[in-house]
Coordinates of C-alpha atoms in Angstrom, one line a residue:
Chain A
X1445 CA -17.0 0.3 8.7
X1446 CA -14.7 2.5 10.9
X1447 CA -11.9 1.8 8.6
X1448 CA -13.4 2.1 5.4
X1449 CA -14.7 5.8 6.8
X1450 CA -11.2 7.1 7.2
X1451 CA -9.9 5.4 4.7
X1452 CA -13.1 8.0 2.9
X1453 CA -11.3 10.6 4.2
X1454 CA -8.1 10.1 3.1
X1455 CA -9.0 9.4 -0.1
X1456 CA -10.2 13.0 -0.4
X1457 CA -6.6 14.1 -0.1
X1458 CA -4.9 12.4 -2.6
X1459 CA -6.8 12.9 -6.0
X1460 CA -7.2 16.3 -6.4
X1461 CA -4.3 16.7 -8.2
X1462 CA -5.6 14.6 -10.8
X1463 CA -6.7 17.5 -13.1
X1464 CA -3.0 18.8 -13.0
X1465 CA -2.0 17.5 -16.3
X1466 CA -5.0 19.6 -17.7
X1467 CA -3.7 22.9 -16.9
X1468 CA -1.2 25.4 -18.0
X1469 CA 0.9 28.0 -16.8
X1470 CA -1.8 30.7 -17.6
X1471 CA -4.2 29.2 -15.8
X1472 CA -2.2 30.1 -12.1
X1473 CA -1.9 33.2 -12.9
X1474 CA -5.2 34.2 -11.0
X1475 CA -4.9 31.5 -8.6
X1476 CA -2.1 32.7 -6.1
X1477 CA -2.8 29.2 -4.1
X1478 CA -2.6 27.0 -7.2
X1479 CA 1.0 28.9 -8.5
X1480 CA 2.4 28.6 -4.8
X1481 CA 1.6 24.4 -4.9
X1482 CA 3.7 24.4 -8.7
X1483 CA 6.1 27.0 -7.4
X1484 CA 6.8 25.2 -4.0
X1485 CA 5.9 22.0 -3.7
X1486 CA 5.7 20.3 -6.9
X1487 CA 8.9 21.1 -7.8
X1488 CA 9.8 18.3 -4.8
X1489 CA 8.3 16.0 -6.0
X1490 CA 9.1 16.2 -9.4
X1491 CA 12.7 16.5 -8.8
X1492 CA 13.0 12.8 -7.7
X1493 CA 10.7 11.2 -10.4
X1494 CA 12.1 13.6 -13.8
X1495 CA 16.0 12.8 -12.9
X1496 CA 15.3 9.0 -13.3
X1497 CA 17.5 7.3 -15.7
X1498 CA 15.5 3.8 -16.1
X1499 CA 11.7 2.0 -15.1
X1500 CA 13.8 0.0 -12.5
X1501 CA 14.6 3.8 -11.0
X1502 CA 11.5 4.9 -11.5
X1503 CA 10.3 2.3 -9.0
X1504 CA 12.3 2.1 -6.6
X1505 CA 12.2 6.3 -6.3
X1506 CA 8.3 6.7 -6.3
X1507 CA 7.9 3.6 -3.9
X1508 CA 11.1 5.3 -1.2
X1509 CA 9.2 8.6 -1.6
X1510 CA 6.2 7.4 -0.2
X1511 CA 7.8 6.3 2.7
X1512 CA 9.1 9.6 3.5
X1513 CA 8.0 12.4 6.1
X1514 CA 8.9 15.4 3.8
X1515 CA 7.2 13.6 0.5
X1516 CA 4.1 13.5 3.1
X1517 CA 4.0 16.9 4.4
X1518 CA 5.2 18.8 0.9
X1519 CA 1.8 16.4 -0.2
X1520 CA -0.4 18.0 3.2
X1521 CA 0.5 21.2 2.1
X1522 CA -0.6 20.7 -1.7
X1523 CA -3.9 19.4 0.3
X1524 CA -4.3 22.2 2.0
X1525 CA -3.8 24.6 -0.9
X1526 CA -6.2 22.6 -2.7
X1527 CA -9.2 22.1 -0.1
X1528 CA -9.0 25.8 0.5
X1529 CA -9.1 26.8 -3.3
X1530 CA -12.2 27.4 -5.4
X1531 CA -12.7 23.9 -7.3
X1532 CA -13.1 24.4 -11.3
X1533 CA -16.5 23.1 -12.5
X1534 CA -15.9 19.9 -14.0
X1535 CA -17.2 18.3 -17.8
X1536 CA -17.5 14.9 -18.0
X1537 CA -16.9 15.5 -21.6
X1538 CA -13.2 17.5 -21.2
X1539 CA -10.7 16.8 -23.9
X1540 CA -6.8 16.4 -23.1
X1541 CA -5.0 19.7 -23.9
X1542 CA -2.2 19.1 -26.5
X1543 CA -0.1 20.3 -24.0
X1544 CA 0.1 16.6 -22.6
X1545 CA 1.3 15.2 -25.6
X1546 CA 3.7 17.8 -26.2
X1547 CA 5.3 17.3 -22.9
X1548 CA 4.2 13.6 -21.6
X1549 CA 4.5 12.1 -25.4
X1550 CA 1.8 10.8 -27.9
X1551 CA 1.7 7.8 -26.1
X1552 CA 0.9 8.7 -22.8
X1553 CA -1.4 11.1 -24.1
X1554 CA -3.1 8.2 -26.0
X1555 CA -3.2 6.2 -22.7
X1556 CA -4.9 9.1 -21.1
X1557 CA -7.3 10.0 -23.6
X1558 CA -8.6 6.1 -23.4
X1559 CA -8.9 6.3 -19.8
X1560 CA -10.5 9.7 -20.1
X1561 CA -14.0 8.8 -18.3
X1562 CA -12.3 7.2 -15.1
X1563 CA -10.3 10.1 -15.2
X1564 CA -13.0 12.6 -15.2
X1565 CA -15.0 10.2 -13.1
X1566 CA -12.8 10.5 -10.5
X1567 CA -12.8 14.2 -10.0
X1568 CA -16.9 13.6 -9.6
X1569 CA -16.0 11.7 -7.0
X1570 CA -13.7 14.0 -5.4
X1571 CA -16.0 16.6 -6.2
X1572 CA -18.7 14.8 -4.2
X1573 CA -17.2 13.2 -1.6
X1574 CA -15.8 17.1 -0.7
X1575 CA -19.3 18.3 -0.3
X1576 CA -20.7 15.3 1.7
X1577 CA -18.3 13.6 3.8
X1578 CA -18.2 14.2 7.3
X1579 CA -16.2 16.9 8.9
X1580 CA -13.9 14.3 10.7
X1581 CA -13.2 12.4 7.5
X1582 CA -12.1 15.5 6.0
X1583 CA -9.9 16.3 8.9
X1584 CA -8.1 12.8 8.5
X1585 CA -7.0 14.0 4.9
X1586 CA -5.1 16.6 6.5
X1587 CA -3.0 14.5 8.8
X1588 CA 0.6 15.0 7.8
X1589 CA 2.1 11.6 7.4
X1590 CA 3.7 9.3 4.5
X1591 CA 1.6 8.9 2.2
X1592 CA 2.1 4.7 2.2
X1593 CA 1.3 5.3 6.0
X1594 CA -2.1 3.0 5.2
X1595 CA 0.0 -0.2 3.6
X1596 CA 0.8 -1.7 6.8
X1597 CA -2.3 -0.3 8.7
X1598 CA -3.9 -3.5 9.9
X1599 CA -7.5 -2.3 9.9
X1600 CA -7.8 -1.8 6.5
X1601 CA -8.6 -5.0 4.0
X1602 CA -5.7 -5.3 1.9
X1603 CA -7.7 -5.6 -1.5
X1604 CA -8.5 -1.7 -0.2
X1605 CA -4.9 -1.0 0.7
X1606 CA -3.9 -2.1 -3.1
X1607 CA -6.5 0.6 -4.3
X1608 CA -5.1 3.3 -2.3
X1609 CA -2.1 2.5 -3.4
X1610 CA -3.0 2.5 -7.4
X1611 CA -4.6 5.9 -6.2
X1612 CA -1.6 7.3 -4.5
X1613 CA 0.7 6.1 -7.4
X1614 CA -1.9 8.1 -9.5
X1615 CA -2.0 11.5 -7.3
X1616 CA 1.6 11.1 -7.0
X1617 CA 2.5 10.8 -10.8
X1618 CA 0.0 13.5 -11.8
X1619 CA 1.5 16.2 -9.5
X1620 CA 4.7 15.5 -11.2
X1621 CA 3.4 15.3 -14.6
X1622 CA 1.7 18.6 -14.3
X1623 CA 4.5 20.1 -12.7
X1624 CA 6.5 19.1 -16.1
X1625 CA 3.7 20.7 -18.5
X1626 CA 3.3 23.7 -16.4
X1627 CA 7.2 24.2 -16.7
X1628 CA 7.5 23.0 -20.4
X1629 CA 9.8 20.4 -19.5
X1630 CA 9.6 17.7 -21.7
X1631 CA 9.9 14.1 -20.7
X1632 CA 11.6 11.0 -22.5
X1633 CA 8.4 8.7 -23.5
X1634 CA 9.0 6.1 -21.7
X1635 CA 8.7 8.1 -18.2
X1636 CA 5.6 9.6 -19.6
X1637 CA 3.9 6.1 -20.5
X1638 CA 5.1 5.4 -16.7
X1639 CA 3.3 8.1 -15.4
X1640 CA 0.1 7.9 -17.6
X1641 CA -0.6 4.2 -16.5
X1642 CA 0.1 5.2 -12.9
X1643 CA -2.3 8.3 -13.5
X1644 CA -4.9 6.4 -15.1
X1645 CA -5.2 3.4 -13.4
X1646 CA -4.7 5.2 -10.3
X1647 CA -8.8 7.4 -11.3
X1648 CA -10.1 4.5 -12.4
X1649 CA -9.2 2.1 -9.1
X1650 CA -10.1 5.7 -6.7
X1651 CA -13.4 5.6 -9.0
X1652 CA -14.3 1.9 -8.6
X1653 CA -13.6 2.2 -4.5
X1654 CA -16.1 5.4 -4.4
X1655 CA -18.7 3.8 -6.7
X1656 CA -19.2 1.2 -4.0
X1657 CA -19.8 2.5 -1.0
X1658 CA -22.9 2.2 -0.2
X1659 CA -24.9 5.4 -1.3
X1660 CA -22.5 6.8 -3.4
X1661 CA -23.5 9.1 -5.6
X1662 CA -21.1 8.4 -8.3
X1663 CA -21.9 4.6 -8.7
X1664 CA -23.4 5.5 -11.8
X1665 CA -20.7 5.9 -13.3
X1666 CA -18.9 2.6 -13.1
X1667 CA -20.5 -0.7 -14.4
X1668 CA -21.8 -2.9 -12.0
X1669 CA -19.2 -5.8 -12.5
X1670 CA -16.7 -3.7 -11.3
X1671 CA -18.2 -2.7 -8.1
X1672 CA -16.4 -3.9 -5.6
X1673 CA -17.7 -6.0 -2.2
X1674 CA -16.2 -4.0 0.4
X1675 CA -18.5 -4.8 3.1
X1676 CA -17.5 -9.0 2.7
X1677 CA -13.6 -7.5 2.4
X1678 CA -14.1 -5.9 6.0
X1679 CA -15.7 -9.0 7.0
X1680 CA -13.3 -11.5 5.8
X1681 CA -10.6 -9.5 7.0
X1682 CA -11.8 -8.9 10.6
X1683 CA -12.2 -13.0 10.9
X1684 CA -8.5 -13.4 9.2
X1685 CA -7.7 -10.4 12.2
X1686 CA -9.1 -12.8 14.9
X1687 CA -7.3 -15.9 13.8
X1688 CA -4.0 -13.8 13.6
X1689 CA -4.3 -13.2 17.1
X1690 CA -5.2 -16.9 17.8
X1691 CA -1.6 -17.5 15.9
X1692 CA 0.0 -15.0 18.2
X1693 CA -1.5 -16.5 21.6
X1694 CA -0.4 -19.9 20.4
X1695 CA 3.1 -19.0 19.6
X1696 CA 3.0 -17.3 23.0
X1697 CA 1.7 -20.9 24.6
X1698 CA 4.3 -23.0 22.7
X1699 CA 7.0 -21.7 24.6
X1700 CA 9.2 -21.8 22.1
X1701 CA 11.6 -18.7 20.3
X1702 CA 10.9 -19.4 16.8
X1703 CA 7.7 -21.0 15.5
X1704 CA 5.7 -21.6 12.3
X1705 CA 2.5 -20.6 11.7
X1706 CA -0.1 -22.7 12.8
X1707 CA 2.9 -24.8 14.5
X1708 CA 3.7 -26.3 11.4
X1709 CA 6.9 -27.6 10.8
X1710 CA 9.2 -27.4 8.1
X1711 CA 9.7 -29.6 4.8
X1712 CA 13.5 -28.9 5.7
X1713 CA 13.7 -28.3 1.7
X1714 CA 14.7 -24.8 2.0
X1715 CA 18.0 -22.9 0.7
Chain B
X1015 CA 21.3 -3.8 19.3
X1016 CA 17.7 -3.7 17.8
X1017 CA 16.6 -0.6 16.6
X1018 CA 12.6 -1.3 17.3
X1019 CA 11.1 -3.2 14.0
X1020 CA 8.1 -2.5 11.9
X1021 CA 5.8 -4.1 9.4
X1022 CA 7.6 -3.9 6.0
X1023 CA 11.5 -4.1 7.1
X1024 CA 13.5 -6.7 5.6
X1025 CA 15.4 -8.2 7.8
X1026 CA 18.2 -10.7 7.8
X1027 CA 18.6 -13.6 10.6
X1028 CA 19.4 -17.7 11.5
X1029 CA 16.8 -20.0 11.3
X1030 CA 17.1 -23.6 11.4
X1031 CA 21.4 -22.7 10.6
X1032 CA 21.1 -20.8 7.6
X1033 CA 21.0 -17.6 7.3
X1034 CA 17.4 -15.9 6.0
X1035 CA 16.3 -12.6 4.4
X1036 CA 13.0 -12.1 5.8
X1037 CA 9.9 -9.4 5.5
X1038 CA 8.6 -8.5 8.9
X1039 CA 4.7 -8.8 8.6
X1040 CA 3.6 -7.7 11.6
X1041 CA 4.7 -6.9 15.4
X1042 CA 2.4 -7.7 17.6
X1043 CA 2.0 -4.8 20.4
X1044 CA 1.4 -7.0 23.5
X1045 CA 4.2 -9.8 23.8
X1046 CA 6.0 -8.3 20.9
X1047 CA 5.9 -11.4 19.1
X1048 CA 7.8 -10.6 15.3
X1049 CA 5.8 -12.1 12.2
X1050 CA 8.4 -12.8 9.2
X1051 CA 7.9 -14.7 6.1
X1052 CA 11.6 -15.3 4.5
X1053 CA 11.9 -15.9 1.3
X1054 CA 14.1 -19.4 -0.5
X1055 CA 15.5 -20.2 -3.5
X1056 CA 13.4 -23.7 -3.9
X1057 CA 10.8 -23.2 -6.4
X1058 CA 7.4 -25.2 -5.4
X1059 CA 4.1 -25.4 -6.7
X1060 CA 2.5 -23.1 -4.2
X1061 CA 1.3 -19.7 -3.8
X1062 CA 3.9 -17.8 -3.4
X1063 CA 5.7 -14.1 -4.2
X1064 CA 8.3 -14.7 -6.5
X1065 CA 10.9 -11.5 -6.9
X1066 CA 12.7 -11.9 -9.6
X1067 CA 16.9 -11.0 -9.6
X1068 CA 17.6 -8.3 -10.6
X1069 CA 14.2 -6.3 -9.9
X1070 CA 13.3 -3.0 -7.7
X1071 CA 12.0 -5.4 -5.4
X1072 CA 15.3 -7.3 -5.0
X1073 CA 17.1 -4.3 -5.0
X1074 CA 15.0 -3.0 -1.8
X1075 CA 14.4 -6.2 -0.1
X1076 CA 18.8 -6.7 -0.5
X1077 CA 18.4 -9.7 -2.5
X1078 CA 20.9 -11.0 -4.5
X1079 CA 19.3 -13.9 -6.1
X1080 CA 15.6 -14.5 -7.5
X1081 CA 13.9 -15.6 -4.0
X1082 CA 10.1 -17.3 -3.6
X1083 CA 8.3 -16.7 -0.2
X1084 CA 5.7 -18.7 0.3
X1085 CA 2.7 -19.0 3.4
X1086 CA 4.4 -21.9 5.3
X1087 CA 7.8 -20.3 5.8
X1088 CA 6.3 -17.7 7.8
X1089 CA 8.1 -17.6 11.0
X1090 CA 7.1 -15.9 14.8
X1091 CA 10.2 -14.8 16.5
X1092 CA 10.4 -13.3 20.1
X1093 CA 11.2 -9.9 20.7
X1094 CA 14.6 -10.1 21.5
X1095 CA 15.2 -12.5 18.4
X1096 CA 18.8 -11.6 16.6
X1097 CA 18.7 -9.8 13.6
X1098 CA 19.5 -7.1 10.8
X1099 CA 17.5 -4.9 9.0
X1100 CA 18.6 -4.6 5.9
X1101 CA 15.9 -3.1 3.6
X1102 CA 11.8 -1.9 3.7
X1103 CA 9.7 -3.9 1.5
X1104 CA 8.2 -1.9 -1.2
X1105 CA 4.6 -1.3 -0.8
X1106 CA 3.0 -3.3 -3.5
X1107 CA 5.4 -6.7 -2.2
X1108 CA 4.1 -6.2 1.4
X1109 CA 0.6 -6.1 0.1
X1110 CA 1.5 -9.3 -1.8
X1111 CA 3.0 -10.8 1.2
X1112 CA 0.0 -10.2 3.4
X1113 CA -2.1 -11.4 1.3
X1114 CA 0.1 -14.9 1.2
X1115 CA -0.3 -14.8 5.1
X1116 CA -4.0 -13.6 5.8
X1117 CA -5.3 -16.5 2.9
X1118 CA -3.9 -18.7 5.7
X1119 CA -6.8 -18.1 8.0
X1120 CA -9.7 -19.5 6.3
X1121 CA -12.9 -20.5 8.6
X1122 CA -11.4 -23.7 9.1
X1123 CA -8.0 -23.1 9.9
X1124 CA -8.8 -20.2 12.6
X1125 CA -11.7 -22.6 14.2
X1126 CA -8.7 -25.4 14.4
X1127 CA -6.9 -22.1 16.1
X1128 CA -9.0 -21.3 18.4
X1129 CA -10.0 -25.0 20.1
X1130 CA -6.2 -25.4 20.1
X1131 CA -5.6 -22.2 22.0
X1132 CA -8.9 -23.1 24.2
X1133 CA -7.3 -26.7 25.0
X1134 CA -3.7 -25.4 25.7
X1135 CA -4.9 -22.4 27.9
X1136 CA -6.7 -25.2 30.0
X1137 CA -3.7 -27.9 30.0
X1138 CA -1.9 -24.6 31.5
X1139 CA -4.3 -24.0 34.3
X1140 CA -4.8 -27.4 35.2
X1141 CA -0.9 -27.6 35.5
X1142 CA -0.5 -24.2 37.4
X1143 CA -3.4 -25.7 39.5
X1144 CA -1.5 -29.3 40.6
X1145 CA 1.8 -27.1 41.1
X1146 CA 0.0 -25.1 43.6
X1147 CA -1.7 -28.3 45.8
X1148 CA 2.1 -30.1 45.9
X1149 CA 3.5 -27.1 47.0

């Protein structure tokens, strides 16, 4: 369970953010930390995501930004802020601020209010996992890298790379959506449905991921159907692991430059 | 000259005379084998990841027409294999991809694997061995 383990700690990085949308410029006021993440490094962020002019843009701009060194460390440094900064109690019961409809539009503020338990779920989690994972796990989430660096890391199942990547879509679109309410700027709807789907499903998939693991003190909170079996994940990828390096070793063998996989040939169909 | 590849780049090169627009899947570290699957314009019914034209995915992956890549037109080039990199898959299409490519090793197929590896490793010895005694 290596993997899953630090792929635990990571996942301590990324949603914090998630109460973002819920607060307002007041609110920094006695946080120096807090206004120095909206001041600095939201702004970033933001920048990229608010200038879109399309969904197709939107895309293509959150997906290059995760790929990027700068996008990682201006994230890192939010972590940072954030680990070392008293964390607000938090109610399960929390309403949206109007301030989300005002600036993300009715409908994304629909869209989060009907997702308002994974939301709030999620910062449980968060909230837990801060207080009882190990110290090494914790350290992981302040590694300074792209924030997609786990999509092509090998030792992770990829039904657990898709969540982290619903969850980094998530952290990713709520920093920039609170970075819009903070600064009054108002969004057209469509960017704000955009980023409520990626925020919600984004808690929800982070929620389901802590939920199962084994001992985890939030697994209350999800229904048992949507547990997921991450112990046969890790098993059924280690044994697809083994056969790819079979695949390599007989490639190697076959002597040739180009071959298929398995040694299969082609149906010569292909344009 | 190659600039070193990763998982995630697409990549343009020949196979079989045509030109292909490929995802690298994988580099292995120790012979540096390159794992590709390239995408076709044939539409099949198999599993496969179909990008549309135009999409973000096209647009990232440089594809000008809708493309289908399917499991069995994944490829294993050598290191020093010709080619162009000419985009990064997006992050959600890789996933996709591997997914195509790590279904492939069921039980079975990777039982299959490893008696063939077994028997070929042997075949090898036995030959290094008689090239040895004629010597």
């Amino acid at each position: 369970m290596d993997a899953l383990l630090m792929f635990f700690g990571m996942s301590t990085e990324v949603p914090t953010v998630w109460a973002f949308p819920a607060l307002q410029r007041e609110d920094l006021d006695d946080n120096p930390q807090l206004q120095q993440v909206f001041d600095k490094v939201l702004p970033l962020l933001a920048e990229r995501l608010v200038g879109v002019a399309s969904p197709d843009e939107f895309e293509i701009a959150l997906d290059t930004m995760l790929g990027e060194q700068l996008i990682g460390d201006a994230y890192g440094l939010m972590v940072d802020l954030g680990l070392s900064a008293e964390r607000p109690a938090i109610d399960l019961h929390a309403e949206l601020r109007p301030e989300v409809a005002q600036f993300l539009g009715e409908q994304a503020a629909a869209h989060l209010k009907a997702h308002r338990r994974d939301l709030t779920g999620a910062l449980v989690a968060v909230d837990s996992l801060l207080q009882t994972a190990p110290k090494e796990a914790l350290e992981q989430a302040r590694v300074r890298r792209p924030l997609d660096w786990f999509v092509v890391d090998e030792n992770i199942p990829i039904p657990v790379r898709r969540l982290a990547l619903a969850w980094t879509y998530g952290a990713v679109c709520a920093a920039v959506g609170g970075h819009c309410i903070v600064n009054r700027h108002r969004v057209p709807d469509w960017l704000g449905v955009l980023l409520a789907h990626h925020i919600a499903t984004g808690a929800r998939q982070y929620l389901r991921y802590c939920a199962s693991l084994e001992g985890s003190p939030v697994r209350g909170l999800v229904p048992p159907e949507d547990l997921l079996p991450l112990a046969d994940f890790e098993q059924q990828h280690g044994h697809a692991m083994w056969g790819l390096r079979l695949s390599v070793l007989l490639h190697q063998q076959s002597g040739r430059s180009v071959s298929r996989l398995f040694g299969e040939s082609s149906d010569g169909d292909d344009e | 000259m190659n600039r070193a590849l990763g998982p995630r780049d697409a990549i343009r090169f020949h196979h079989e005379n045509k030109p292909r627009t490929g995802v690298v899947l994988s580099v292995d570290v120790e012979s540096g084998a390159i794992i590709v699957v390239y995408g076709t314009r044939t539409a099949k019914e198999r599993p496969c990841l179909f990008v549309p034209h135009p999409s973000p995915t096209a647009t990232m992956l440089d594809l000008n027409q809708p493309t289908y890549f399917y499991a069995e037109n994944i490829v294993y080039l050598q290191r020093d294999a010709t080619f162009k990199v000419v985009g990064r898959s997006p992050p959600g299409a890789f996933c996709s991809l591997q997914e195509l490519w790590i279904l492939r090793f069921t039980p079975n197929a990777v039982r299959d694997l490893a008696t063939r590896v077994a028997t070929e490793e042997i075949a090898t010895a036995i030959a290094a061995a008689k090239a040895n005694s004629s010597a």
